[in-house]
mmCIF file with all atom_site columns, C-alpha atoms and ligand atoms in Angstrom:
data_model
loop_
_atom_site.group_PDB
_atom_site.id
_atom_site.type_symbol
_atom_site.label_atom_id
_atom_site.label_alt_id
_atom_site.label_comp_id
_atom_site.label_asym_id
_atom_site.label_entity_id
_atom_site.label_seq_id
_atom_site.pdbx_PDB_ins_code
_atom_site.Cartn_x
_atom_site.Cartn_y
_atom_site.Cartn_z
_atom_site.occupancy
_atom_site.B_iso_or_equiv
_atom_site.pdbx_formal_charge
_atom_site.auth_seq_id
_atom_site.auth_comp_id
_atom_site.auth_asym_id
_atom_site.auth_atom_id
_atom_site.pdbx_PDB_model_num
ATOM   1   C  CA  . MET A 1 1   ? 0.232   1.193  60.589 1.00 76.00 ? 1   MET A CA  1
ATOM   2   C  CA  . SER A 1 2   ? 2.862   0.947  57.644 1.00 87.00 ? 2   SER A CA  1
ATOM   3   C  CA  . ARG A 1 3   ? 3.751   4.252  55.731 1.00 86.00 ? 3   ARG A CA  1
ATOM   4   C  CA  . ILE A 1 4   ? 1.724   3.155  52.602 1.00 86.00 ? 4   ILE A CA  1
ATOM   5   C  CA  . ASP A 1 5   ? -1.413  2.542  54.694 1.00 90.00 ? 5   ASP A CA  1
ATOM   6   C  CA  . LEU A 1 6   ? -1.022  5.673  56.453 1.00 90.00 ? 6   LEU A CA  1
ATOM   7   C  CA  . ARG A 1 7   ? -0.664  7.573  53.125 1.00 88.00 ? 7   ARG A CA  1
ATOM   8   C  CA  . GLU A 1 8   ? -3.629  5.814  51.857 1.00 90.00 ? 8   GLU A CA  1
ATOM   9   C  CA  . LYS A 1 9   ? -5.690  6.716  54.977 1.00 92.00 ? 9   LYS A CA  1
ATOM   10  C  CA  . VAL A 1 10  ? -4.664  10.530 54.604 1.00 89.00 ? 10  VAL A CA  1
ATOM   11  C  CA  . LEU A 1 11  ? -5.568  10.672 50.960 1.00 90.00 ? 11  LEU A CA  1
ATOM   12  C  CA  . ASN A 1 12  ? -9.006  8.838  51.607 1.00 93.00 ? 12  ASN A CA  1
ATOM   13  C  CA  . GLU A 1 13  ? -9.746  11.422 54.103 1.00 95.00 ? 13  GLU A CA  1
ATOM   14  C  CA  . ASN A 1 14  ? -8.624  14.107 51.787 1.00 97.00 ? 14  ASN A CA  1
ATOM   15  C  CA  . ASP A 1 15  ? -10.862 12.874 49.015 1.00 97.00 ? 15  ASP A CA  1
ATOM   16  C  CA  . ARG A 1 16  ? -13.800 12.859 51.307 1.00 97.00 ? 16  ARG A CA  1
ATOM   17  C  CA  . ILE A 1 17  ? -13.279 16.529 52.178 1.00 98.00 ? 17  ILE A CA  1
ATOM   18  C  CA  . ALA A 1 18  ? -12.638 17.326 48.627 1.00 98.00 ? 18  ALA A CA  1
ATOM   19  C  CA  . GLY A 1 19  ? -15.954 15.846 47.621 1.00 98.00 ? 19  GLY A CA  1
ATOM   20  C  CA  . GLU A 1 20  ? -17.879 18.144 50.191 1.00 98.00 ? 20  GLU A CA  1
ATOM   21  C  CA  . LEU A 1 21  ? -15.999 20.977 48.838 1.00 98.00 ? 21  LEU A CA  1
ATOM   22  C  CA  . ARG A 1 22  ? -16.973 19.977 45.310 1.00 97.00 ? 22  ARG A CA  1
ATOM   23  C  CA  . GLU A 1 23  ? -20.729 19.772 46.367 1.00 97.00 ? 23  GLU A CA  1
ATOM   24  C  CA  . ARG A 1 24  ? -20.119 23.192 47.897 1.00 96.00 ? 24  ARG A CA  1
ATOM   25  C  CA  . PHE A 1 25  ? -18.678 24.864 44.685 1.00 96.00 ? 25  PHE A CA  1
ATOM   26  C  CA  . ALA A 1 26  ? -21.354 23.340 42.520 1.00 94.00 ? 26  ALA A CA  1
ATOM   27  C  CA  . ARG A 1 27  ? -24.164 24.821 44.682 1.00 93.00 ? 27  ARG A CA  1
ATOM   28  C  CA  . LYS A 1 28  ? -22.580 28.329 43.832 1.00 92.00 ? 28  LYS A CA  1
ATOM   29  C  CA  . ASN A 1 29  ? -21.735 27.455 40.245 1.00 94.00 ? 29  ASN A CA  1
ATOM   30  C  CA  . ALA A 1 30  ? -18.155 28.490 41.027 1.00 96.00 ? 30  ALA A CA  1
ATOM   31  C  CA  . LEU A 1 31  ? -15.334 27.556 38.573 1.00 98.00 ? 31  LEU A CA  1
ATOM   32  C  CA  . VAL A 1 32  ? -12.423 26.555 40.607 1.00 98.00 ? 32  VAL A CA  1
ATOM   33  C  CA  . LEU A 1 33  ? -8.825  26.416 39.466 1.00 98.00 ? 33  LEU A CA  1
ATOM   34  C  CA  . ASN A 1 34  ? -5.837  24.852 41.411 1.00 98.00 ? 34  ASN A CA  1
ATOM   35  C  CA  . PHE A 1 35  ? -2.392  26.389 40.100 1.00 98.00 ? 35  PHE A CA  1
ATOM   36  C  CA  . ILE A 1 36  ? 0.634   24.029 40.490 1.00 98.00 ? 36  ILE A CA  1
ATOM   37  C  CA  . SER A 1 37  ? 4.151   24.610 39.660 1.00 98.00 ? 37  SER A CA  1
ATOM   38  C  CA  . SER A 1 38  ? 7.781   24.579 40.897 1.00 97.00 ? 38  SER A CA  1
ATOM   39  C  CA  . PRO A 1 39  ? 8.741   27.651 43.348 1.00 96.00 ? 39  PRO A CA  1
ATOM   40  C  CA  . GLY A 1 40  ? 9.406   30.915 40.913 1.00 96.00 ? 40  GLY A CA  1
ATOM   41  C  CA  . ALA A 1 41  ? 7.478   29.774 37.907 1.00 98.00 ? 41  ALA A CA  1
ATOM   42  C  CA  . GLY A 1 42  ? 5.297   32.774 38.295 1.00 97.00 ? 42  GLY A CA  1
ATOM   43  C  CA  . LYS A 1 43  ? 1.933   31.553 40.008 1.00 97.00 ? 43  LYS A CA  1
ATOM   44  C  CA  . THR A 1 44  ? 1.464   34.882 41.970 1.00 97.00 ? 44  THR A CA  1
ATOM   45  C  CA  . ALA A 1 45  ? 2.480   37.034 38.982 1.00 97.00 ? 45  ALA A CA  1
ATOM   46  C  CA  . LEU A 1 46  ? -0.058  35.109 36.687 1.00 98.00 ? 46  LEU A CA  1
ATOM   47  C  CA  . LEU A 1 47  ? -2.714  35.790 39.354 1.00 98.00 ? 47  LEU A CA  1
ATOM   48  C  CA  . GLU A 1 48  ? -2.026  39.473 39.327 1.00 98.00 ? 48  GLU A CA  1
ATOM   49  C  CA  . GLN A 1 49  ? -2.168  39.728 35.716 1.00 98.00 ? 49  GLN A CA  1
ATOM   50  C  CA  . THR A 1 50  ? -5.371  37.612 35.594 1.00 98.00 ? 50  THR A CA  1
ATOM   51  C  CA  . LEU A 1 51  ? -7.115  39.961 38.360 1.00 98.00 ? 51  LEU A CA  1
ATOM   52  C  CA  . ARG A 1 52  ? -5.919  42.989 36.580 1.00 97.00 ? 52  ARG A CA  1
ATOM   53  C  CA  . TRP A 1 53  ? -7.721  41.911 33.529 1.00 97.00 ? 53  TRP A CA  1
ATOM   54  C  CA  . PHE A 1 54  ? -10.416 39.913 34.980 1.00 97.00 ? 54  PHE A CA  1
ATOM   55  C  CA  . PRO A 1 55  ? -13.912 40.203 33.098 1.00 95.00 ? 55  PRO A CA  1
ATOM   56  C  CA  . LYS A 1 56  ? -15.754 43.162 34.690 1.00 92.00 ? 56  LYS A CA  1
ATOM   57  C  CA  . LYS A 1 57  ? -19.009 40.888 34.799 1.00 94.00 ? 57  LYS A CA  1
ATOM   58  C  CA  . LEU A 1 58  ? -17.410 38.195 36.954 1.00 96.00 ? 58  LEU A CA  1
ATOM   59  C  CA  . LYS A 1 59  ? -16.408 37.866 40.499 1.00 97.00 ? 59  LYS A CA  1
ATOM   60  C  CA  . ALA A 1 60  ? -13.269 36.185 41.521 1.00 98.00 ? 60  ALA A CA  1
ATOM   61  C  CA  . ALA A 1 61  ? -11.491 35.255 44.713 1.00 98.00 ? 61  ALA A CA  1
ATOM   62  C  CA  . THR A 1 62  ? -8.238  33.761 45.663 1.00 98.00 ? 62  THR A CA  1
ATOM   63  C  CA  . LEU A 1 63  ? -6.670  31.462 48.329 1.00 98.00 ? 63  LEU A CA  1
ATOM   64  C  CA  . THR A 1 64  ? -2.935  31.405 48.050 1.00 97.00 ? 64  THR A CA  1
ATOM   65  C  CA  . GLY A 1 65  ? -0.866  28.815 49.861 1.00 96.00 ? 65  GLY A CA  1
ATOM   66  C  CA  . ASP A 1 66  ? 2.510   29.516 51.024 1.00 94.00 ? 66  ASP A CA  1
ATOM   67  C  CA  . ILE A 1 67  ? 4.664   27.401 53.633 1.00 94.00 ? 67  ILE A CA  1
ATOM   68  C  CA  . GLU A 1 68  ? 5.530   30.412 55.973 1.00 92.00 ? 68  GLU A CA  1
ATOM   69  C  CA  . THR A 1 69  ? 4.778   33.786 54.576 1.00 92.00 ? 69  THR A CA  1
ATOM   70  C  CA  . GLU A 1 70  ? 1.720   35.978 53.820 1.00 93.00 ? 70  GLU A CA  1
ATOM   71  C  CA  . ASN A 1 71  ? 3.550   37.767 50.868 1.00 93.00 ? 71  ASN A CA  1
ATOM   72  C  CA  . ASP A 1 72  ? 1.413   36.513 48.037 1.00 94.00 ? 72  ASP A CA  1
ATOM   73  C  CA  . ALA A 1 73  ? -1.856  37.711 49.523 1.00 95.00 ? 73  ALA A CA  1
ATOM   74  C  CA  . GLU A 1 74  ? -0.127  41.097 50.029 1.00 95.00 ? 74  GLU A CA  1
ATOM   75  C  CA  . ARG A 1 75  ? 0.601   41.145 46.370 1.00 96.00 ? 75  ARG A CA  1
ATOM   76  C  CA  . ILE A 1 76  ? -2.732  40.040 45.219 1.00 96.00 ? 76  ILE A CA  1
ATOM   77  C  CA  . ALA A 1 77  ? -4.989  42.185 47.587 1.00 95.00 ? 77  ALA A CA  1
ATOM   78  C  CA  . PRO A 1 78  ? -4.588  45.573 45.608 1.00 96.00 ? 78  PRO A CA  1
ATOM   79  C  CA  . TYR A 1 79  ? -6.638  44.067 42.753 1.00 96.00 ? 79  TYR A CA  1
ATOM   80  C  CA  . GLY A 1 80  ? -9.765  44.606 44.732 1.00 94.00 ? 80  GLY A CA  1
ATOM   81  C  CA  . PHE A 1 81  ? -10.779 40.825 44.955 1.00 96.00 ? 81  PHE A CA  1
ATOM   82  C  CA  . PRO A 1 82  ? -11.192 38.965 48.187 1.00 97.00 ? 82  PRO A CA  1
ATOM   83  C  CA  . VAL A 1 83  ? -7.922  36.868 48.913 1.00 97.00 ? 83  VAL A CA  1
ATOM   84  C  CA  . LYS A 1 84  ? -6.978  34.659 51.831 1.00 97.00 ? 84  LYS A CA  1
ATOM   85  C  CA  . GLN A 1 85  ? -3.341  33.314 52.514 1.00 97.00 ? 85  GLN A CA  1
ATOM   86  C  CA  . ILE A 1 86  ? -3.141  29.778 53.759 1.00 96.00 ? 86  ILE A CA  1
ATOM   87  C  CA  . THR A 1 87  ? 0.178   29.125 55.313 1.00 95.00 ? 87  THR A CA  1
ATOM   88  C  CA  . THR A 1 88  ? 0.727   25.336 55.823 1.00 95.00 ? 88  THR A CA  1
ATOM   89  C  CA  . GLY A 1 89  ? 3.644   25.738 58.539 1.00 91.00 ? 89  GLY A CA  1
ATOM   90  C  CA  . GLY A 1 90  ? 5.810   23.267 56.677 1.00 92.00 ? 90  GLY A CA  1
ATOM   91  C  CA  . ALA A 1 91  ? 3.625   21.116 54.754 1.00 94.00 ? 91  ALA A CA  1
ATOM   92  C  CA  . CYS A 1 92  ? 4.770   21.095 51.081 1.00 96.00 ? 92  CYS A CA  1
ATOM   93  C  CA  . HIS A 1 93  ? 1.139   20.857 49.500 1.00 97.00 ? 93  HIS A CA  1
ATOM   94  C  CA  . LEU A 1 94  ? -2.309  22.283 50.119 1.00 98.00 ? 94  LEU A CA  1
ATOM   95  C  CA  . ASP A 1 95  ? -4.920  19.630 51.307 1.00 97.00 ? 95  ASP A CA  1
ATOM   96  C  CA  . ALA A 1 96  ? -8.659  19.796 51.253 1.00 98.00 ? 96  ALA A CA  1
ATOM   97  C  CA  . ARG A 1 97  ? -8.869  20.674 54.784 1.00 97.00 ? 97  ARG A CA  1
ATOM   98  C  CA  . MET A 1 98  ? -6.888  23.501 54.507 1.00 97.00 ? 98  MET A CA  1
ATOM   99  C  CA  . VAL A 1 99  ? -8.968  24.843 51.629 1.00 98.00 ? 99  VAL A CA  1
ATOM   100 C  CA  . GLU A 1 100 ? -12.025 24.382 53.526 1.00 97.00 ? 100 GLU A CA  1
ATOM   101 C  CA  . ARG A 1 101 ? -10.609 26.364 56.592 1.00 96.00 ? 101 ARG A CA  1
ATOM   102 C  CA  . GLY A 1 102 ? -9.378  29.225 54.108 1.00 97.00 ? 102 GLY A CA  1
ATOM   103 C  CA  . LEU A 1 103 ? -12.758 29.372 52.443 1.00 96.00 ? 103 LEU A CA  1
ATOM   104 C  CA  . ASP A 1 104 ? -14.416 29.893 56.076 1.00 95.00 ? 104 ASP A CA  1
ATOM   105 C  CA  . GLU A 1 105 ? -11.685 32.700 56.716 1.00 95.00 ? 105 GLU A CA  1
ATOM   106 C  CA  . LEU A 1 106 ? -12.081 34.206 53.078 1.00 95.00 ? 106 LEU A CA  1
ATOM   107 C  CA  . GLY A 1 107 ? -15.322 36.003 54.375 1.00 86.00 ? 107 GLY A CA  1
ATOM   108 C  CA  . ALA A 1 108 ? -16.602 36.103 50.595 1.00 82.00 ? 108 ALA A CA  1
ATOM   109 C  CA  . ASP A 1 109 ? -19.367 33.880 49.649 1.00 82.00 ? 109 ASP A CA  1
ATOM   110 C  CA  . GLU A 1 110 ? -20.151 34.962 46.111 1.00 90.00 ? 110 GLU A CA  1
ATOM   111 C  CA  . TYR A 1 111 ? -17.609 34.374 43.308 1.00 96.00 ? 111 TYR A CA  1
ATOM   112 C  CA  . ASP A 1 112 ? -17.718 32.921 39.912 1.00 97.00 ? 112 ASP A CA  1
ATOM   113 C  CA  . VAL A 1 113 ? -14.193 31.714 39.771 1.00 98.00 ? 113 VAL A CA  1
ATOM   114 C  CA  . LEU A 1 114 ? -12.045 30.714 42.673 1.00 98.00 ? 114 LEU A CA  1
ATOM   115 C  CA  . PHE A 1 115 ? -8.257  30.448 42.179 1.00 98.00 ? 115 PHE A CA  1
ATOM   116 C  CA  . ILE A 1 116 ? -6.103  28.382 44.457 1.00 98.00 ? 116 ILE A CA  1
ATOM   117 C  CA  . GLU A 1 117 ? -2.279  29.045 44.316 1.00 98.00 ? 117 GLU A CA  1
ATOM   118 C  CA  . ASN A 1 118 ? -0.836  25.850 45.529 1.00 98.00 ? 118 ASN A CA  1
ATOM   119 C  CA  . ILE A 1 119 ? 2.614   25.526 47.265 1.00 97.00 ? 119 ILE A CA  1
ATOM   120 C  CA  . GLY A 1 120 ? 5.532   25.731 44.779 1.00 96.00 ? 120 GLY A CA  1
ATOM   121 C  CA  . ASN A 1 121 ? 6.124   22.163 44.379 1.00 96.00 ? 121 ASN A CA  1
ATOM   122 C  CA  . LEU A 1 122 ? 5.633   19.763 41.301 1.00 97.00 ? 122 LEU A CA  1
ATOM   123 C  CA  . VAL A 1 123 ? 5.708   16.492 43.360 1.00 95.00 ? 123 VAL A CA  1
ATOM   124 C  CA  . CYS A 1 124 ? 2.836   16.026 45.770 1.00 95.00 ? 124 CYS A CA  1
ATOM   125 C  CA  . PRO A 1 125 ? 0.337   18.768 45.345 1.00 97.00 ? 125 PRO A CA  1
ATOM   126 C  CA  . SER A 1 126 ? -1.259  16.966 42.499 1.00 97.00 ? 126 SER A CA  1
ATOM   127 C  CA  . SER A 1 127 ? -2.045  14.058 44.548 1.00 95.00 ? 127 SER A CA  1
ATOM   128 C  CA  . PHE A 1 128 ? -4.440  15.990 46.771 1.00 97.00 ? 128 PHE A CA  1
ATOM   129 C  CA  . ASP A 1 129 ? -7.734  16.767 45.387 1.00 98.00 ? 129 ASP A CA  1
ATOM   130 C  CA  . LEU A 1 130 ? -9.035  20.253 46.452 1.00 98.00 ? 130 LEU A CA  1
ATOM   131 C  CA  . GLY A 1 131 ? -12.330 19.822 44.993 1.00 98.00 ? 131 GLY A CA  1
ATOM   132 C  CA  . GLU A 1 132 ? -11.328 21.852 41.858 1.00 98.00 ? 132 GLU A CA  1
ATOM   133 C  CA  . GLU A 1 133 ? -12.622 21.755 38.362 1.00 97.00 ? 133 GLU A CA  1
ATOM   134 C  CA  . ALA A 1 134 ? -9.391  21.936 36.767 1.00 98.00 ? 134 ALA A CA  1
ATOM   135 C  CA  . LYS A 1 135 ? -5.611  21.745 37.627 1.00 98.00 ? 135 LYS A CA  1
ATOM   136 C  CA  . ILE A 1 136 ? -3.282  24.238 35.786 1.00 98.00 ? 136 ILE A CA  1
ATOM   137 C  CA  . VAL A 1 137 ? 0.408   23.551 35.705 1.00 98.00 ? 137 VAL A CA  1
ATOM   138 C  CA  . LEU A 1 138 ? 2.730   26.355 35.104 1.00 98.00 ? 138 LEU A CA  1
ATOM   139 C  CA  . LEU A 1 139 ? 6.147   25.869 33.568 1.00 98.00 ? 139 LEU A CA  1
ATOM   140 C  CA  . SER A 1 140 ? 8.404   28.752 32.899 1.00 98.00 ? 140 SER A CA  1
ATOM   141 C  CA  . VAL A 1 141 ? 10.990  28.763 30.228 1.00 98.00 ? 141 VAL A CA  1
ATOM   142 C  CA  . THR A 1 142 ? 13.799  29.176 32.712 1.00 97.00 ? 142 THR A CA  1
ATOM   143 C  CA  . GLU A 1 143 ? 13.259  25.656 33.799 1.00 97.00 ? 143 GLU A CA  1
ATOM   144 C  CA  . GLY A 1 144 ? 13.949  22.369 31.853 1.00 95.00 ? 144 GLY A CA  1
ATOM   145 C  CA  . ASP A 1 145 ? 11.757  21.637 28.820 1.00 97.00 ? 145 ASP A CA  1
ATOM   146 C  CA  . ASP A 1 146 ? 11.755  18.009 30.129 1.00 97.00 ? 146 ASP A CA  1
ATOM   147 C  CA  . LYS A 1 147 ? 9.860   18.604 33.233 1.00 98.00 ? 147 LYS A CA  1
ATOM   148 C  CA  . PRO A 1 148 ? 6.801   16.888 31.956 1.00 98.00 ? 148 PRO A CA  1
ATOM   149 C  CA  . PHE A 1 149 ? 8.901   13.640 31.894 1.00 98.00 ? 149 PHE A CA  1
ATOM   150 C  CA  . LYS A 1 150 ? 10.275  14.251 35.123 1.00 98.00 ? 150 LYS A CA  1
ATOM   151 C  CA  . TYR A 1 151 ? 6.963   14.883 37.005 1.00 98.00 ? 151 TYR A CA  1
ATOM   152 C  CA  . PRO A 1 152 ? 4.406   12.987 34.933 1.00 98.00 ? 152 PRO A CA  1
ATOM   153 C  CA  . SER A 1 153 ? 1.973   12.581 37.786 1.00 97.00 ? 153 SER A CA  1
ATOM   154 C  CA  . THR A 1 154 ? 1.313   16.436 37.785 1.00 98.00 ? 154 THR A CA  1
ATOM   155 C  CA  . PHE A 1 155 ? 1.252   16.781 33.968 1.00 98.00 ? 155 PHE A CA  1
ATOM   156 C  CA  . VAL A 1 156 ? -1.021  13.797 33.508 1.00 98.00 ? 156 VAL A CA  1
ATOM   157 C  CA  . ARG A 1 157 ? -3.671  15.330 36.017 1.00 98.00 ? 157 ARG A CA  1
ATOM   158 C  CA  . ALA A 1 158 ? -3.431  18.766 34.620 1.00 98.00 ? 158 ALA A CA  1
ATOM   159 C  CA  . ASP A 1 159 ? -6.154  20.257 32.199 1.00 98.00 ? 159 ASP A CA  1
ATOM   160 C  CA  . LEU A 1 160 ? -4.025  23.078 30.926 1.00 98.00 ? 160 LEU A CA  1
ATOM   161 C  CA  . LEU A 1 161 ? -0.219  23.883 30.708 1.00 98.00 ? 161 LEU A CA  1
ATOM   162 C  CA  . ILE A 1 162 ? 0.826   27.258 30.812 1.00 98.00 ? 162 ILE A CA  1
ATOM   163 C  CA  . ILE A 1 163 ? 4.070   28.127 29.560 1.00 98.00 ? 163 ILE A CA  1
ATOM   164 C  CA  . ASN A 1 164 ? 5.123   31.454 31.329 1.00 98.00 ? 164 ASN A CA  1
ATOM   165 C  CA  . LYS A 1 165 ? 8.101   33.932 30.902 1.00 98.00 ? 165 LYS A CA  1
ATOM   166 C  CA  . ILE A 1 166 ? 8.130   33.450 27.161 1.00 98.00 ? 166 ILE A CA  1
ATOM   167 C  CA  . ASP A 1 167 ? 9.802   36.914 26.906 1.00 98.00 ? 167 ASP A CA  1
ATOM   168 C  CA  . LEU A 1 168 ? 13.002  35.227 28.286 1.00 98.00 ? 168 LEU A CA  1
ATOM   169 C  CA  . ALA A 1 169 ? 13.162  32.501 25.734 1.00 95.00 ? 169 ALA A CA  1
ATOM   170 C  CA  . PRO A 1 170 ? 15.553  34.030 23.449 1.00 94.00 ? 170 PRO A CA  1
ATOM   171 C  CA  . TYR A 1 171 ? 18.157  33.960 26.372 1.00 97.00 ? 171 TYR A CA  1
ATOM   172 C  CA  . VAL A 1 172 ? 17.618  30.498 27.704 1.00 97.00 ? 172 VAL A CA  1
ATOM   173 C  CA  . ASP A 1 173 ? 17.963  26.900 26.320 1.00 96.00 ? 173 ASP A CA  1
ATOM   174 C  CA  . PHE A 1 174 ? 14.353  26.148 26.387 1.00 97.00 ? 174 PHE A CA  1
ATOM   175 C  CA  . ASP A 1 175 ? 13.039  24.286 23.516 1.00 98.00 ? 175 ASP A CA  1
ATOM   176 C  CA  . MET A 1 176 ? 9.453   25.191 23.215 1.00 98.00 ? 176 MET A CA  1
ATOM   177 C  CA  . MET A 1 177 ? 8.499   22.382 20.771 1.00 98.00 ? 177 MET A CA  1
ATOM   178 C  CA  . LYS A 1 178 ? 10.314  19.941 23.003 1.00 98.00 ? 178 LYS A CA  1
ATOM   179 C  CA  . ALA A 1 179 ? 8.413   21.128 25.951 1.00 98.00 ? 179 ALA A CA  1
ATOM   180 C  CA  . ARG A 1 180 ? 4.895   20.857 24.264 1.00 98.00 ? 180 ARG A CA  1
ATOM   181 C  CA  . LYS A 1 181 ? 5.667   17.511 22.755 1.00 98.00 ? 181 LYS A CA  1
ATOM   182 C  CA  . ALA A 1 182 ? 6.763   16.130 26.197 1.00 98.00 ? 182 ALA A CA  1
ATOM   183 C  CA  . ALA A 1 183 ? 3.643   17.495 27.732 1.00 98.00 ? 183 ALA A CA  1
ATOM   184 C  CA  . ARG A 1 184 ? 1.395   15.924 24.876 1.00 98.00 ? 184 ARG A CA  1
ATOM   185 C  CA  . LYS A 1 185 ? 3.180   12.608 25.236 1.00 98.00 ? 185 LYS A CA  1
ATOM   186 C  CA  . VAL A 1 186 ? 2.610   12.494 28.970 1.00 98.00 ? 186 VAL A CA  1
ATOM   187 C  CA  . ASN A 1 187 ? -1.124  13.674 28.644 1.00 98.00 ? 187 ASN A CA  1
ATOM   188 C  CA  . PRO A 1 188 ? -2.569  13.816 25.112 1.00 98.00 ? 188 PRO A CA  1
ATOM   189 C  CA  . ASN A 1 189 ? -5.544  15.937 26.124 1.00 98.00 ? 189 ASN A CA  1
ATOM   190 C  CA  . ILE A 1 190 ? -3.644  18.815 27.891 1.00 98.00 ? 190 ILE A CA  1
ATOM   191 C  CA  . GLU A 1 191 ? -4.254  22.167 26.531 1.00 98.00 ? 191 GLU A CA  1
ATOM   192 C  CA  . ILE A 1 192 ? -1.287  24.635 26.143 1.00 98.00 ? 192 ILE A CA  1
ATOM   193 C  CA  . LEU A 1 193 ? -1.071  28.382 26.513 1.00 98.00 ? 193 LEU A CA  1
ATOM   194 C  CA  . GLU A 1 194 ? 2.294   30.378 26.146 1.00 98.00 ? 194 GLU A CA  1
ATOM   195 C  CA  . LEU A 1 195 ? 2.431   33.780 27.860 1.00 98.00 ? 195 LEU A CA  1
ATOM   196 C  CA  . SER A 1 196 ? 4.574   36.358 29.624 1.00 98.00 ? 196 SER A CA  1
ATOM   197 C  CA  . CYS A 1 197 ? 3.306   37.890 32.906 1.00 98.00 ? 197 CYS A CA  1
ATOM   198 C  CA  . LYS A 1 198 ? 6.022   40.643 32.369 1.00 97.00 ? 198 LYS A CA  1
ATOM   199 C  CA  . THR A 1 199 ? 5.012   41.818 28.852 1.00 98.00 ? 199 THR A CA  1
ATOM   200 C  CA  . GLY A 1 200 ? 1.426   40.853 28.980 1.00 98.00 ? 200 GLY A CA  1
ATOM   201 C  CA  . ASP A 1 201 ? 1.735   38.561 25.895 1.00 98.00 ? 201 ASP A CA  1
ATOM   202 C  CA  . GLY A 1 202 ? -0.782  35.864 25.929 1.00 98.00 ? 202 GLY A CA  1
ATOM   203 C  CA  . ILE A 1 203 ? -2.852  37.209 28.874 1.00 98.00 ? 203 ILE A CA  1
ATOM   204 C  CA  . LYS A 1 204 ? -5.788  38.092 26.653 1.00 98.00 ? 204 LYS A CA  1
ATOM   205 C  CA  . GLU A 1 205 ? -5.917  34.488 25.635 1.00 98.00 ? 205 GLU A CA  1
ATOM   206 C  CA  . TRP A 1 206 ? -5.620  33.241 29.062 1.00 98.00 ? 206 TRP A CA  1
ATOM   207 C  CA  . VAL A 1 207 ? -8.437  35.469 30.323 1.00 98.00 ? 207 VAL A CA  1
ATOM   208 C  CA  . HIS A 1 208 ? -10.606 34.204 27.460 1.00 98.00 ? 208 HIS A CA  1
ATOM   209 C  CA  . TRP A 1 209 ? -9.775  30.596 28.381 1.00 98.00 ? 209 TRP A CA  1
ATOM   210 C  CA  . ILE A 1 210 ? -11.268 31.263 31.788 1.00 98.00 ? 210 ILE A CA  1
ATOM   211 C  CA  . GLN A 1 211 ? -14.295 33.031 30.268 1.00 97.00 ? 211 GLN A CA  1
ATOM   212 C  CA  . LYS A 1 212 ? -14.928 29.923 27.910 1.00 97.00 ? 212 LYS A CA  1
ATOM   213 C  CA  . LYS A 1 213 ? -14.702 27.590 31.025 1.00 97.00 ? 213 LYS A CA  1
ATOM   214 C  CA  . VAL A 1 214 ? -17.238 29.692 32.895 1.00 97.00 ? 214 VAL A CA  1
ATOM   215 C  CA  . HIS A 1 215 ? -19.512 29.928 29.739 1.00 95.00 ? 215 HIS A CA  1
ATOM   216 C  CA  . LEU A 1 216 ? -19.239 25.950 29.163 1.00 93.00 ? 216 LEU A CA  1
ATOM   217 C  CA  . LYS A 1 217 ? -20.036 25.465 32.883 1.00 90.00 ? 217 LYS A CA  1
ATOM   218 C  CA  . ARG A 1 218 ? -23.198 27.661 32.954 1.00 89.00 ? 218 ARG A CA  1
ATOM   219 C  CA  . LYS A 1 219 ? -24.346 26.066 29.569 1.00 89.00 ? 219 LYS A CA  1
ATOM   220 C  CA  . ALA A 1 220 ? -23.962 22.447 31.161 1.00 87.00 ? 220 ALA A CA  1
ATOM   221 C  CA  . ILE A 1 221 ? -26.001 23.639 34.180 1.00 82.00 ? 221 ILE A CA  1
ATOM   222 C  CA  . ALA A 1 222 ? -28.761 25.180 32.115 1.00 84.00 ? 222 ALA A CA  1
ATOM   223 C  CA  . SER A 1 223 ? -29.200 21.925 29.832 1.00 81.00 ? 223 SER A CA  1
HETATM 224 MG MG1 . MG  B 2 .   ? 3.628   32.646 44.998 1.00 89.43 ? 301 MG  B MG1 1
HETATM 225 ZN ZN1 . ZN  B 3 .   ? 3.530   17.789 50.028 1.00 89.43 ? 302 ZN  B ZN1 1
#
């Protein structure tokens, strides 16, 4: 089998399992969000802030991916919501099978919102459907403002771009307008939020974004 055939086979199998996951999430009415970014853009920090300010009426759960360590789950656990670390043992992305296994080990079956922190990598995670409702790409101002052009396959599949670490903007050469324009050029429908997990600026708007998504989902089911 050629490399291309093999890749095709892997992705087809992944899509099949992701389809089952999607049905499983639909039965629960759960909103599932898949977070993708380079290493160090602040996915775990964002989850910490999100869980800290998470709406009291909703239940959250988290699956967090890492190549080797359990550090992220340890950071997230104190916020009091179920969390399970998925260690990929070398793989540079999460696949649907890992999420399926992670859910079985999560030991919590009731959640309104499931957060999935993918492996820090802007290249391949976006090719693997995890049964999520939306992909969220994080970009921090310490990275290049041209990242949407460098990794279009990720930005084109994302519903929301979160630009993090805006507190550092005065100290770095990140052009906010340029980054926003690049993202919209690659994906005209992408929504964009700016925030800082350090100062908390923009977190309220982000939590509101989640609430709005949950609300729209319930409305769609009711009608
Ligand atoms: Mg992390
Ligand atoms: Zn990969």
